[in-house]
PDB file of C-alpha atoms in Angstrom:
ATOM      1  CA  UNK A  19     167.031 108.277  49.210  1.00 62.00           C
ATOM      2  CA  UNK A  20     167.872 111.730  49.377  1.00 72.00           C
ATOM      3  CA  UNK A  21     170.341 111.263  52.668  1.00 73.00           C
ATOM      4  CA  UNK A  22     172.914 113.267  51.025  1.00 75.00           C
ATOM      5  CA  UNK A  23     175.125 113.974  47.898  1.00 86.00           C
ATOM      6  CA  UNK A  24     174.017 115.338  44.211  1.00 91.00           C
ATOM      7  CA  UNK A  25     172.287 113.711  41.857  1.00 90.00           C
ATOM      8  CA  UNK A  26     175.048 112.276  39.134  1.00 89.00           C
ATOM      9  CA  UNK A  27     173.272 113.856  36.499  1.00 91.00           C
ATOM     10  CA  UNK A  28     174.574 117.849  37.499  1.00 95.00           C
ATOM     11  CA  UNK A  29     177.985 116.914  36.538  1.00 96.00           C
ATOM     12  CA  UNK A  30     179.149 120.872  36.294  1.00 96.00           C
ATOM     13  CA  UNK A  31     178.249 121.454  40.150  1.00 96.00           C
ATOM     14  CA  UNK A  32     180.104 118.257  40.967  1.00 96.00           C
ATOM     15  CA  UNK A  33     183.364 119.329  38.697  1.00 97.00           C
ATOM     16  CA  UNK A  34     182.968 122.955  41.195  1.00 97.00           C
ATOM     17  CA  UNK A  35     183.013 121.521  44.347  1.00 96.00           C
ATOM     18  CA  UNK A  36     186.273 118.571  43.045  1.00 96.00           C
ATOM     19  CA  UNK A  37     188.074 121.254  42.234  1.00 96.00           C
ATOM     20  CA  UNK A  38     188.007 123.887  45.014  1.00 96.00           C
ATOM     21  CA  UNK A  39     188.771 120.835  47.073  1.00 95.00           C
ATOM     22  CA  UNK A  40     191.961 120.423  45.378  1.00 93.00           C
ATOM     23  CA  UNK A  41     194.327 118.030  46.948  1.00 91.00           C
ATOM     24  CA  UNK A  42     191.833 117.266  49.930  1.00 94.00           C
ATOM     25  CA  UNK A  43     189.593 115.641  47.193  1.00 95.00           C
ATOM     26  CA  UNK A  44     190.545 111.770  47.071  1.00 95.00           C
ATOM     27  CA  UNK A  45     187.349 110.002  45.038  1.00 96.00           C
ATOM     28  CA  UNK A  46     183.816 109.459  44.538  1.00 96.00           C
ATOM     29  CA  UNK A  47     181.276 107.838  46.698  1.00 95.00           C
ATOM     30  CA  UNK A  48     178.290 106.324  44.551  1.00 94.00           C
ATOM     31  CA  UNK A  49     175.100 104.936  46.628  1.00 90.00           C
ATOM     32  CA  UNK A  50     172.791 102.646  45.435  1.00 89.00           C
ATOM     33  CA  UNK A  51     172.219 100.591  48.714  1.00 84.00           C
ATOM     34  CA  UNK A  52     168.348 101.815  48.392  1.00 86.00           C
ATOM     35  CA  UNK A  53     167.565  99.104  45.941  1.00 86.00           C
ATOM     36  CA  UNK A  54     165.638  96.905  48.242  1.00 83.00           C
ATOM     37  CA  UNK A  55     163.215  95.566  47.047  1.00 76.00           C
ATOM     38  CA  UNK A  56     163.653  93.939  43.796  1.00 77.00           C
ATOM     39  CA  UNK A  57     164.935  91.238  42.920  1.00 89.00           C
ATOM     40  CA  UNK A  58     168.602  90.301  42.535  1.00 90.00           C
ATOM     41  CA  UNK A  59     168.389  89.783  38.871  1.00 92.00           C
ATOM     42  CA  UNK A  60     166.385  93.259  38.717  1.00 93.00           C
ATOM     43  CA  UNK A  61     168.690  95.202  41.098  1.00 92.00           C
ATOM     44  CA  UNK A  62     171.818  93.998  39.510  1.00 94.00           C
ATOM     45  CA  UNK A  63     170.457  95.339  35.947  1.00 95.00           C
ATOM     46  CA  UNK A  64     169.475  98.609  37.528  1.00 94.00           C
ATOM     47  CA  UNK A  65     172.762  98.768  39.345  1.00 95.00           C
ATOM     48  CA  UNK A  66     174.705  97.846  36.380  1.00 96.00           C
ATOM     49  CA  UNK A  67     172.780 100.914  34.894  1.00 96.00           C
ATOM     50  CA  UNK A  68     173.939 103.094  37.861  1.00 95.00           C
ATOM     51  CA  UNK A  69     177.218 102.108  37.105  1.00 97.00           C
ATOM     52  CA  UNK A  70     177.340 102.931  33.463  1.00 97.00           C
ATOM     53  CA  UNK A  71     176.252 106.903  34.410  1.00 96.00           C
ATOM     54  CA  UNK A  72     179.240 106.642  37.235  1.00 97.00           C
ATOM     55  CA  UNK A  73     181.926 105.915  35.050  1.00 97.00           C
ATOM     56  CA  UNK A  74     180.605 108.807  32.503  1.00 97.00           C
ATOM     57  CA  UNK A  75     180.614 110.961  35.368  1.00 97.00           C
ATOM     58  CA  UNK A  76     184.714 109.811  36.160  1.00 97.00           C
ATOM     59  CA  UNK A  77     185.133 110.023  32.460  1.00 97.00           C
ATOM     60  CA  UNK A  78     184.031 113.873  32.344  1.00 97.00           C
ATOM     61  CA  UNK A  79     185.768 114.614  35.600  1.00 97.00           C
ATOM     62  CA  UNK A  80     189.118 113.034  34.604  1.00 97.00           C
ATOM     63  CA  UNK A  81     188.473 114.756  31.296  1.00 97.00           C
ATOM     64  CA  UNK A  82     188.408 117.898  33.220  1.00 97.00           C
ATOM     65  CA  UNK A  83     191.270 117.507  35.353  1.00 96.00           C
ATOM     66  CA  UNK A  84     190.276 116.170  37.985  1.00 97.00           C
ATOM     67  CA  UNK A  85     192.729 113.392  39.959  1.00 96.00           C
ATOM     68  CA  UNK A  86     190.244 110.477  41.351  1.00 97.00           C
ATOM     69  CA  UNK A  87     192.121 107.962  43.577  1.00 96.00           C
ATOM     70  CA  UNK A  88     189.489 106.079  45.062  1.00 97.00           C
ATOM     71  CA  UNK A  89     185.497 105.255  44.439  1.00 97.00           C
ATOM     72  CA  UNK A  90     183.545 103.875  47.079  1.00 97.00           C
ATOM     73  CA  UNK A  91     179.709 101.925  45.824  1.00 95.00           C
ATOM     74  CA  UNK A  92     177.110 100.181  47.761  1.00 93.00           C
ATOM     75  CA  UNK A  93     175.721  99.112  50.643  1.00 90.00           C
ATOM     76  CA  UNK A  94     174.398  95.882  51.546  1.00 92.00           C
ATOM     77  CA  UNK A  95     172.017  94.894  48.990  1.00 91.00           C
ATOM     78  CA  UNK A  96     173.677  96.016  45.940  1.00 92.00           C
ATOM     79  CA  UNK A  97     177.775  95.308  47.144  1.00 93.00           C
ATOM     80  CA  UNK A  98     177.865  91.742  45.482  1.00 93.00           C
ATOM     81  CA  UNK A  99     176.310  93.423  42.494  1.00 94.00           C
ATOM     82  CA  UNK A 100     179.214  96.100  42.310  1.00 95.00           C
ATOM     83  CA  UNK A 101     181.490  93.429  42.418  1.00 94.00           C
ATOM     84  CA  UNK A 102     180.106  91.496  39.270  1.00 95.00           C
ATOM     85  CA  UNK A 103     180.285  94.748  37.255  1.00 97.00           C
ATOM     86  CA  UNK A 104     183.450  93.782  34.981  1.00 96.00           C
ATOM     87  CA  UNK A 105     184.570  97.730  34.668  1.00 96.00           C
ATOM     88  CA  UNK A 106     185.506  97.877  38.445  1.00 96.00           C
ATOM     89  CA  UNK A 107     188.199  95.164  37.637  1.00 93.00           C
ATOM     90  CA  UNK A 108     189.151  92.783  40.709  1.00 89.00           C
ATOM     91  CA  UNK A 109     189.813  96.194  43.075  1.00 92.00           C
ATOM     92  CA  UNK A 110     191.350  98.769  40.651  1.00 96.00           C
ATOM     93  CA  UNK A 111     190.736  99.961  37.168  1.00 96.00           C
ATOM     94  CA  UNK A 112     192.584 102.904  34.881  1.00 96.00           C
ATOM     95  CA  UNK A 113     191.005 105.730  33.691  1.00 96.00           C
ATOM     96  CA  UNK A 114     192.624 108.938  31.723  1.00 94.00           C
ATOM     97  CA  UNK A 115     196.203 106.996  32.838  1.00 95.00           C
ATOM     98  CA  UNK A 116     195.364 107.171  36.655  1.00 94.00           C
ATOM     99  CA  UNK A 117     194.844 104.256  38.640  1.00 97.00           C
ATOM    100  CA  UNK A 118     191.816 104.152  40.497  1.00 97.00           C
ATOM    101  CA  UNK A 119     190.544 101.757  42.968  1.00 97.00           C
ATOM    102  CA  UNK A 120     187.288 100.854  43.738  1.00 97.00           C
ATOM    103  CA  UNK A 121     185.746  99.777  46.757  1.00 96.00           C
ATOM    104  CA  UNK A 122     182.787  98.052  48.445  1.00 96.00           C
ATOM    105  CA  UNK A 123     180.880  99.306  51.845  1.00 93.00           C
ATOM    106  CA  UNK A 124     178.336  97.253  53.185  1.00 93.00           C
ATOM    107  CA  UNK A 125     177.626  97.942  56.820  1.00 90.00           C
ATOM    108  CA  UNK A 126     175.119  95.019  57.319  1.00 91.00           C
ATOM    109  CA  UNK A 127     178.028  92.312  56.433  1.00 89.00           C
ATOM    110  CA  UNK A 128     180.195  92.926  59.791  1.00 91.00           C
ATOM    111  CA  UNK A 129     177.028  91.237  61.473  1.00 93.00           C
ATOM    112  CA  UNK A 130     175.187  89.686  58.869  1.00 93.00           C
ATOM    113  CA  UNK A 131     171.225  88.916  59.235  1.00 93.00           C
ATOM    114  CA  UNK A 132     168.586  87.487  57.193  1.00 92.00           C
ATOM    115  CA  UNK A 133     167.529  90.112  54.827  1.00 91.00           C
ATOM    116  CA  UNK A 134     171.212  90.222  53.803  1.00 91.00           C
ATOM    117  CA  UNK A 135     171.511  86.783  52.778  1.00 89.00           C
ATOM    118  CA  UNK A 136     168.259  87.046  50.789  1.00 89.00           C
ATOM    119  CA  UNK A 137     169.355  90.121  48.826  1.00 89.00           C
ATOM    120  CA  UNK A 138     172.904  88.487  48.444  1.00 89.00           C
ATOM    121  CA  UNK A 139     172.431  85.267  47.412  1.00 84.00           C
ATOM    122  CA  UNK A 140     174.962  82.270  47.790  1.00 86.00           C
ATOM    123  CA  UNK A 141     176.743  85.226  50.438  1.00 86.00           C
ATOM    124  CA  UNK A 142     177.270  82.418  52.850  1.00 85.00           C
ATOM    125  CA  UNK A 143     177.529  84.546  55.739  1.00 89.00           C
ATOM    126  CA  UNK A 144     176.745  83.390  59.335  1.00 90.00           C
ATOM    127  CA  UNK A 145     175.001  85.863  61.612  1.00 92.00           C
ATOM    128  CA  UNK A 146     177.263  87.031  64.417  1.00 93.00           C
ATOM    129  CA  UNK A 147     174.718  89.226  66.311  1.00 94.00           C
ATOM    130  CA  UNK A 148     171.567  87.317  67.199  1.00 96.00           C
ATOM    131  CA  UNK A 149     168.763  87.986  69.875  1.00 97.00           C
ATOM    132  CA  UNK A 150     168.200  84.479  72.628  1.00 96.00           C
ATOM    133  CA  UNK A 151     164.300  84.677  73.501  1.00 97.00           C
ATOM    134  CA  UNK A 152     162.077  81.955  75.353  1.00 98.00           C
ATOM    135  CA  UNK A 153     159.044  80.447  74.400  1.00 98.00           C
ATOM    136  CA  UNK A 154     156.641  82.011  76.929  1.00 97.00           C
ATOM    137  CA  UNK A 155     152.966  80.668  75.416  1.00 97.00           C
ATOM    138  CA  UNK A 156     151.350  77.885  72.875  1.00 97.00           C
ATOM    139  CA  UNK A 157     148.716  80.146  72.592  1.00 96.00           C
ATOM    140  CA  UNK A 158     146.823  77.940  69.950  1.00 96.00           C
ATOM    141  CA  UNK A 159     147.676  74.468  68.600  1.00 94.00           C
ATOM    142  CA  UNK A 160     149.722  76.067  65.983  1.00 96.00           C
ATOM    143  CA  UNK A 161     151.227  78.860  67.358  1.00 97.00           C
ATOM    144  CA  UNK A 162     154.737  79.351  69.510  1.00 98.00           C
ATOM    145  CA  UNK A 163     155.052  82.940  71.312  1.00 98.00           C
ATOM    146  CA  UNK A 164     158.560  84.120  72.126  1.00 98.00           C
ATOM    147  CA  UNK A 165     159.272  86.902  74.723  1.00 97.00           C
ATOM    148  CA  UNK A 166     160.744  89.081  71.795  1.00 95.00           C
ATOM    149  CA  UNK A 167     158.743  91.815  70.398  1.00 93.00           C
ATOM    150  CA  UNK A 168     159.606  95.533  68.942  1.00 94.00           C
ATOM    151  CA  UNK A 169     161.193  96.619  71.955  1.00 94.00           C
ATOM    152  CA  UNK A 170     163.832  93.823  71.094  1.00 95.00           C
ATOM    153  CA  UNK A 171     163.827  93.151  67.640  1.00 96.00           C
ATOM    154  CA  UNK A 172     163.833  96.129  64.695  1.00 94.00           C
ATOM    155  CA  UNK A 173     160.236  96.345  63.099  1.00 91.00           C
ATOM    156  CA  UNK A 174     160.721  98.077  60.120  1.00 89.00           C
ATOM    157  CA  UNK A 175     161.132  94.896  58.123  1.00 90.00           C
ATOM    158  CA  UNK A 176     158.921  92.200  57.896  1.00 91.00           C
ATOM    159  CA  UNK A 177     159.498  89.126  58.906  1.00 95.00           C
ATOM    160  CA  UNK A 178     161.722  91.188  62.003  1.00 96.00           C
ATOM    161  CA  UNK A 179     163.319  87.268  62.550  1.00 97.00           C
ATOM    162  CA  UNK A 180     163.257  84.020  62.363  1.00 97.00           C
ATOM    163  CA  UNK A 181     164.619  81.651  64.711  1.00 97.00           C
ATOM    164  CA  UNK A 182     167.986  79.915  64.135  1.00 95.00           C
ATOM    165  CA  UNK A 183     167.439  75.812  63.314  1.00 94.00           C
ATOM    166  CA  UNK A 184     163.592  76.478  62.702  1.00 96.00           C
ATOM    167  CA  UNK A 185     163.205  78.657  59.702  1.00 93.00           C
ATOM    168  CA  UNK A 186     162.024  75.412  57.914  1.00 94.00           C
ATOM    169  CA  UNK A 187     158.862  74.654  60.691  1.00 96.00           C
ATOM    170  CA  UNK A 188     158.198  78.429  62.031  1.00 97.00           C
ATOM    171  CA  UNK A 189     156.396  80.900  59.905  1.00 97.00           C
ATOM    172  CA  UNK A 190     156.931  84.344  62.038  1.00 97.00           C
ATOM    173  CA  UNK A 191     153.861  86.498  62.265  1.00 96.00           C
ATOM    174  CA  UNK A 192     153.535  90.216  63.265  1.00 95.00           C
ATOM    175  CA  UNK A 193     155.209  90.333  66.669  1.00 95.00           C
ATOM    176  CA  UNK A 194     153.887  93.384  69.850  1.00 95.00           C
ATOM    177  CA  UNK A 195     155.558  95.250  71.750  1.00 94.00           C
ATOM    178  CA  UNK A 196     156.666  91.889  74.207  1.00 94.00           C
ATOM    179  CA  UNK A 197     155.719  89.143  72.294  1.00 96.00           C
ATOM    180  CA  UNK A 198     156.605  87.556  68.667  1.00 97.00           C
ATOM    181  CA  UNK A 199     154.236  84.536  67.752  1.00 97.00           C
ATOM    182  CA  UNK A 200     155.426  82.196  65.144  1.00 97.00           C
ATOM    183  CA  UNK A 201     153.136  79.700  63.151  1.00 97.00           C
ATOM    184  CA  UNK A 202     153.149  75.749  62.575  1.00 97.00           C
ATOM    185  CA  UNK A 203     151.327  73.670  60.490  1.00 93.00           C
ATOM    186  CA  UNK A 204     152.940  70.259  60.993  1.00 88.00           C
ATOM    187  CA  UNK A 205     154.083  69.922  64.196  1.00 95.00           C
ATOM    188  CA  UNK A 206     152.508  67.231  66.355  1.00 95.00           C
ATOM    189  CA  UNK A 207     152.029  68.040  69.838  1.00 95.00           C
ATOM    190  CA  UNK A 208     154.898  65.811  70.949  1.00 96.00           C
ATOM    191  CA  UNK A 209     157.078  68.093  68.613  1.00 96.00           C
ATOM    192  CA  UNK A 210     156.020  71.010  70.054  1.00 97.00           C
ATOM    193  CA  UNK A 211     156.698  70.346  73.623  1.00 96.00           C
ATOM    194  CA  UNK A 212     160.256  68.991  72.567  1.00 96.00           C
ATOM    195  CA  UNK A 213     161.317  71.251  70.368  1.00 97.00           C
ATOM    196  CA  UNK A 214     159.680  74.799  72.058  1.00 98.00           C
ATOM    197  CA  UNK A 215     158.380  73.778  75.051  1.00 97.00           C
ATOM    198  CA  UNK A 216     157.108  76.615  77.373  1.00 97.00           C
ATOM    199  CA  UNK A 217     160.630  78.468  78.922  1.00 97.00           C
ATOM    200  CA  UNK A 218     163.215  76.982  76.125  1.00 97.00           C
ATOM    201  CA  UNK A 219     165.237  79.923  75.038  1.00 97.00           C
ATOM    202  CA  UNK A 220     166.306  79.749  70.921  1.00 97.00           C
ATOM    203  CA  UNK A 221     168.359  82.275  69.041  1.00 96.00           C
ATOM    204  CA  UNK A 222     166.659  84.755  66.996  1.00 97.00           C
ATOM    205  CA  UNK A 223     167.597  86.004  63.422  1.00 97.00           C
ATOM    206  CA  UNK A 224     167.104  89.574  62.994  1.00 96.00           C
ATOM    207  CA  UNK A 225     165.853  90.649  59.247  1.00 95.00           C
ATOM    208  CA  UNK A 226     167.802  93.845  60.049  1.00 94.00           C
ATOM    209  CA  UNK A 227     170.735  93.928  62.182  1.00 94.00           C
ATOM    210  CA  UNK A 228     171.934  97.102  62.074  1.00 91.00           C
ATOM    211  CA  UNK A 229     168.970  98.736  64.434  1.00 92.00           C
ATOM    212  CA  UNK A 230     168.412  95.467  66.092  1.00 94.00           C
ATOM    213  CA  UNK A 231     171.802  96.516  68.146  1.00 92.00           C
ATOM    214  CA  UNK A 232     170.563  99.614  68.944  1.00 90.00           C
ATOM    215  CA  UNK A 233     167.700  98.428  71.269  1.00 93.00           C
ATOM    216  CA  UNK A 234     170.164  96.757  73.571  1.00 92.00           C
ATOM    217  CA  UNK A 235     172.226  98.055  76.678  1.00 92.00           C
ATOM    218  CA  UNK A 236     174.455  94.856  76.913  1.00 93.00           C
ATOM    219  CA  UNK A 237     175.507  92.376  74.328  1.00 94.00           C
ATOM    220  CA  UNK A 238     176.823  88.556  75.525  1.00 94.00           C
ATOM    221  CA  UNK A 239     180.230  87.688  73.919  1.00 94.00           C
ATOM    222  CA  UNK A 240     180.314  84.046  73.485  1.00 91.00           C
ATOM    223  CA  UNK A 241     183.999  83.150  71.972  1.00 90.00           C
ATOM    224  CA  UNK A 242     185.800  79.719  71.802  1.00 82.00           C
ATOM    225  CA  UNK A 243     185.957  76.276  70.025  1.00 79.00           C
ATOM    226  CA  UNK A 244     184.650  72.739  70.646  1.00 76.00           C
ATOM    227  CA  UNK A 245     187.215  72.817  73.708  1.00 81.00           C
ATOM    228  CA  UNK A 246     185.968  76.171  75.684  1.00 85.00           C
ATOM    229  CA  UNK A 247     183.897  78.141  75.617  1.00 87.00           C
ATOM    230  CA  UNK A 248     184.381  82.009  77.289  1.00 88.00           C
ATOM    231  CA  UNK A 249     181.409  84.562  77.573  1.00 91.00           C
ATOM    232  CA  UNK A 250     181.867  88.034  79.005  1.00 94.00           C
ATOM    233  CA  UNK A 251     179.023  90.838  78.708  1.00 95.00           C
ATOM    234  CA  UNK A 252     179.558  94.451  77.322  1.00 94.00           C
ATOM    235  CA  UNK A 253     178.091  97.515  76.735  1.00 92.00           C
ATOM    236  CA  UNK A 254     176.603  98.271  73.322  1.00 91.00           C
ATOM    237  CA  UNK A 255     178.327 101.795  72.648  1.00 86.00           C
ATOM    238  CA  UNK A 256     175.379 102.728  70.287  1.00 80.00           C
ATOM    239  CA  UNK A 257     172.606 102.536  72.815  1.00 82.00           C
ATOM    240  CA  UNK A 258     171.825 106.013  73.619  1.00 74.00           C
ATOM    241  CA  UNK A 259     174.723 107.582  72.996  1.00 68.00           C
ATOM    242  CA  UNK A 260     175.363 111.294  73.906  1.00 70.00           C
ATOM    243  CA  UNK A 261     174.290 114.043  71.405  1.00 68.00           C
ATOM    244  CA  UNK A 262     177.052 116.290  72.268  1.00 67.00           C
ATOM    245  CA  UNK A 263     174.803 119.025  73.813  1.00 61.00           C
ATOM    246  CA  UNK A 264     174.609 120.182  76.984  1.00 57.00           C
ATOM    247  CA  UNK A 265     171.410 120.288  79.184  1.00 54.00           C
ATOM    248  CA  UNK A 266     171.774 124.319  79.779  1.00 53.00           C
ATOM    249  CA  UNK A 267     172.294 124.947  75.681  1.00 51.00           C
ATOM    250  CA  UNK A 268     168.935 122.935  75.406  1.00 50.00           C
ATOM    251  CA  UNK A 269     167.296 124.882  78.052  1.00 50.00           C
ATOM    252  CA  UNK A 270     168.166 128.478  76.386  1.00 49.00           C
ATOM    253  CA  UNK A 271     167.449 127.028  72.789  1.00 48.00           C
ATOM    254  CA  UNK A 272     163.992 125.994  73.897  1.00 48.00           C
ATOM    255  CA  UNK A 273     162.582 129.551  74.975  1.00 46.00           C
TER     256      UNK A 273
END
């Protein structure tokens, strides 16, 4: 993806920069996460693969010296793949007589949406972080509009939702800025009106949480059981958060 880190492959600059760190080196993080878009069968071979060069890369490095405590893999759509590979062991595994555990770090999991259950499958996971939206038109015979569009939802994945209890009925088409129409093809019009009849507000699904939370100022914290129910409202601390610079640095840098 090219975010950050060196390619696995020039093992003599990695051995460099492990050992000027000395002590203040503690592991090895190893990304795959960009595996997207094939499928699990596919990504978990290609992983797997990933994983072989990683543990010749700890092999040479432990060869060489070097004291590895901890390796950190994965992000969302490869973690349950990490965790199948049998060399990781259940958390730890030895290398060179040094024990050295291995972790998992998927972001996407502490919220959980609906790409994340299609790359994981049999993950289980119930979203936590989901967008309410009304049905504002029946625009045609077949088609429900919800007042949820790219100002609302993140748009860089296709479908952006799908609406919680209705995944089975509602095909989601390209959504606007405002407005995210969703298909039917066997709903009678007595359905319709009773199950998204015009101003009936549904939960949405994001496909991708993670910049989903970013378009909002205030999230709704709904927490209880059968007995009670509490809400309280809070501010989303990633919504334009400060940069860190001041307005009269950015003034005399833009001369």
């Amino acid at each position: 993806m090219n975010r950050t880190g060196i390619p696995y492959t020039e093992r003599e600059a990695i051995l460099e920069i492990c050992a000027k760190a000395d002590d203040q080196f503690k592991g090895i993080h190893f990304y795959e996460g960009h595996m997207t878009e094939l499928s699990f069968e596919k990504r978990r071979e290609k992983a797997f693969e990933g994983y072989d060069r990683l543990f010749e890369l700890l092999e040479y490095l432990v060869g060489n010296g070097i004291s590895i405590s901890e390796v950190v893999t994965s992000g969302t759509p490869s973690f349950t793949c990490a965790i199948q590979y049998p060399s990781f062991g259940n958390n730890s595994f030895m290398m060179g007589g040094q024990k050295i555990t291995h972790r998992v770090s998927p972001g996407t999991v502490v919220f959980s949406d609906h790409r994340s259950e299609m790359q994981n499958p049999g993950l289980g996971l119930q979203p936590a972080a989901v967008v309410y939206s009304r049905v504002i038109s029946h625009p045609t015979p077949n088609i429900v509009t919800f007042d949820a569009g790219s100002k609302s939802l993140a748009a860089e994945v296709q479908p952006v939702a799908f609406v919680m209890g209705h995944a089975d009925v509602l095909t989601p088409l390209t959504p606007s800025e405002e407005h995210f129409p969703q298909q039917h093809d066997d709903l009678s019009a007595d359905d319709v009106e009773r199950l998204f009849g015009i101003g009936s507000g549904h939960l949405l699904v994001p496909s991708h949480i993670c910049p989903t939370v970013n378009l909002a100022e205030k999230a709704v914290i709904i927490d209880g059981d059968e007995n009670e129910t509490l809400y309280s409202v809070t501010d989303v601390r990633a919504r334009a958060h400060d940069v860190g610079w001041g307005g009269s640095m950015i003034i005399q840098n833009g001369k």
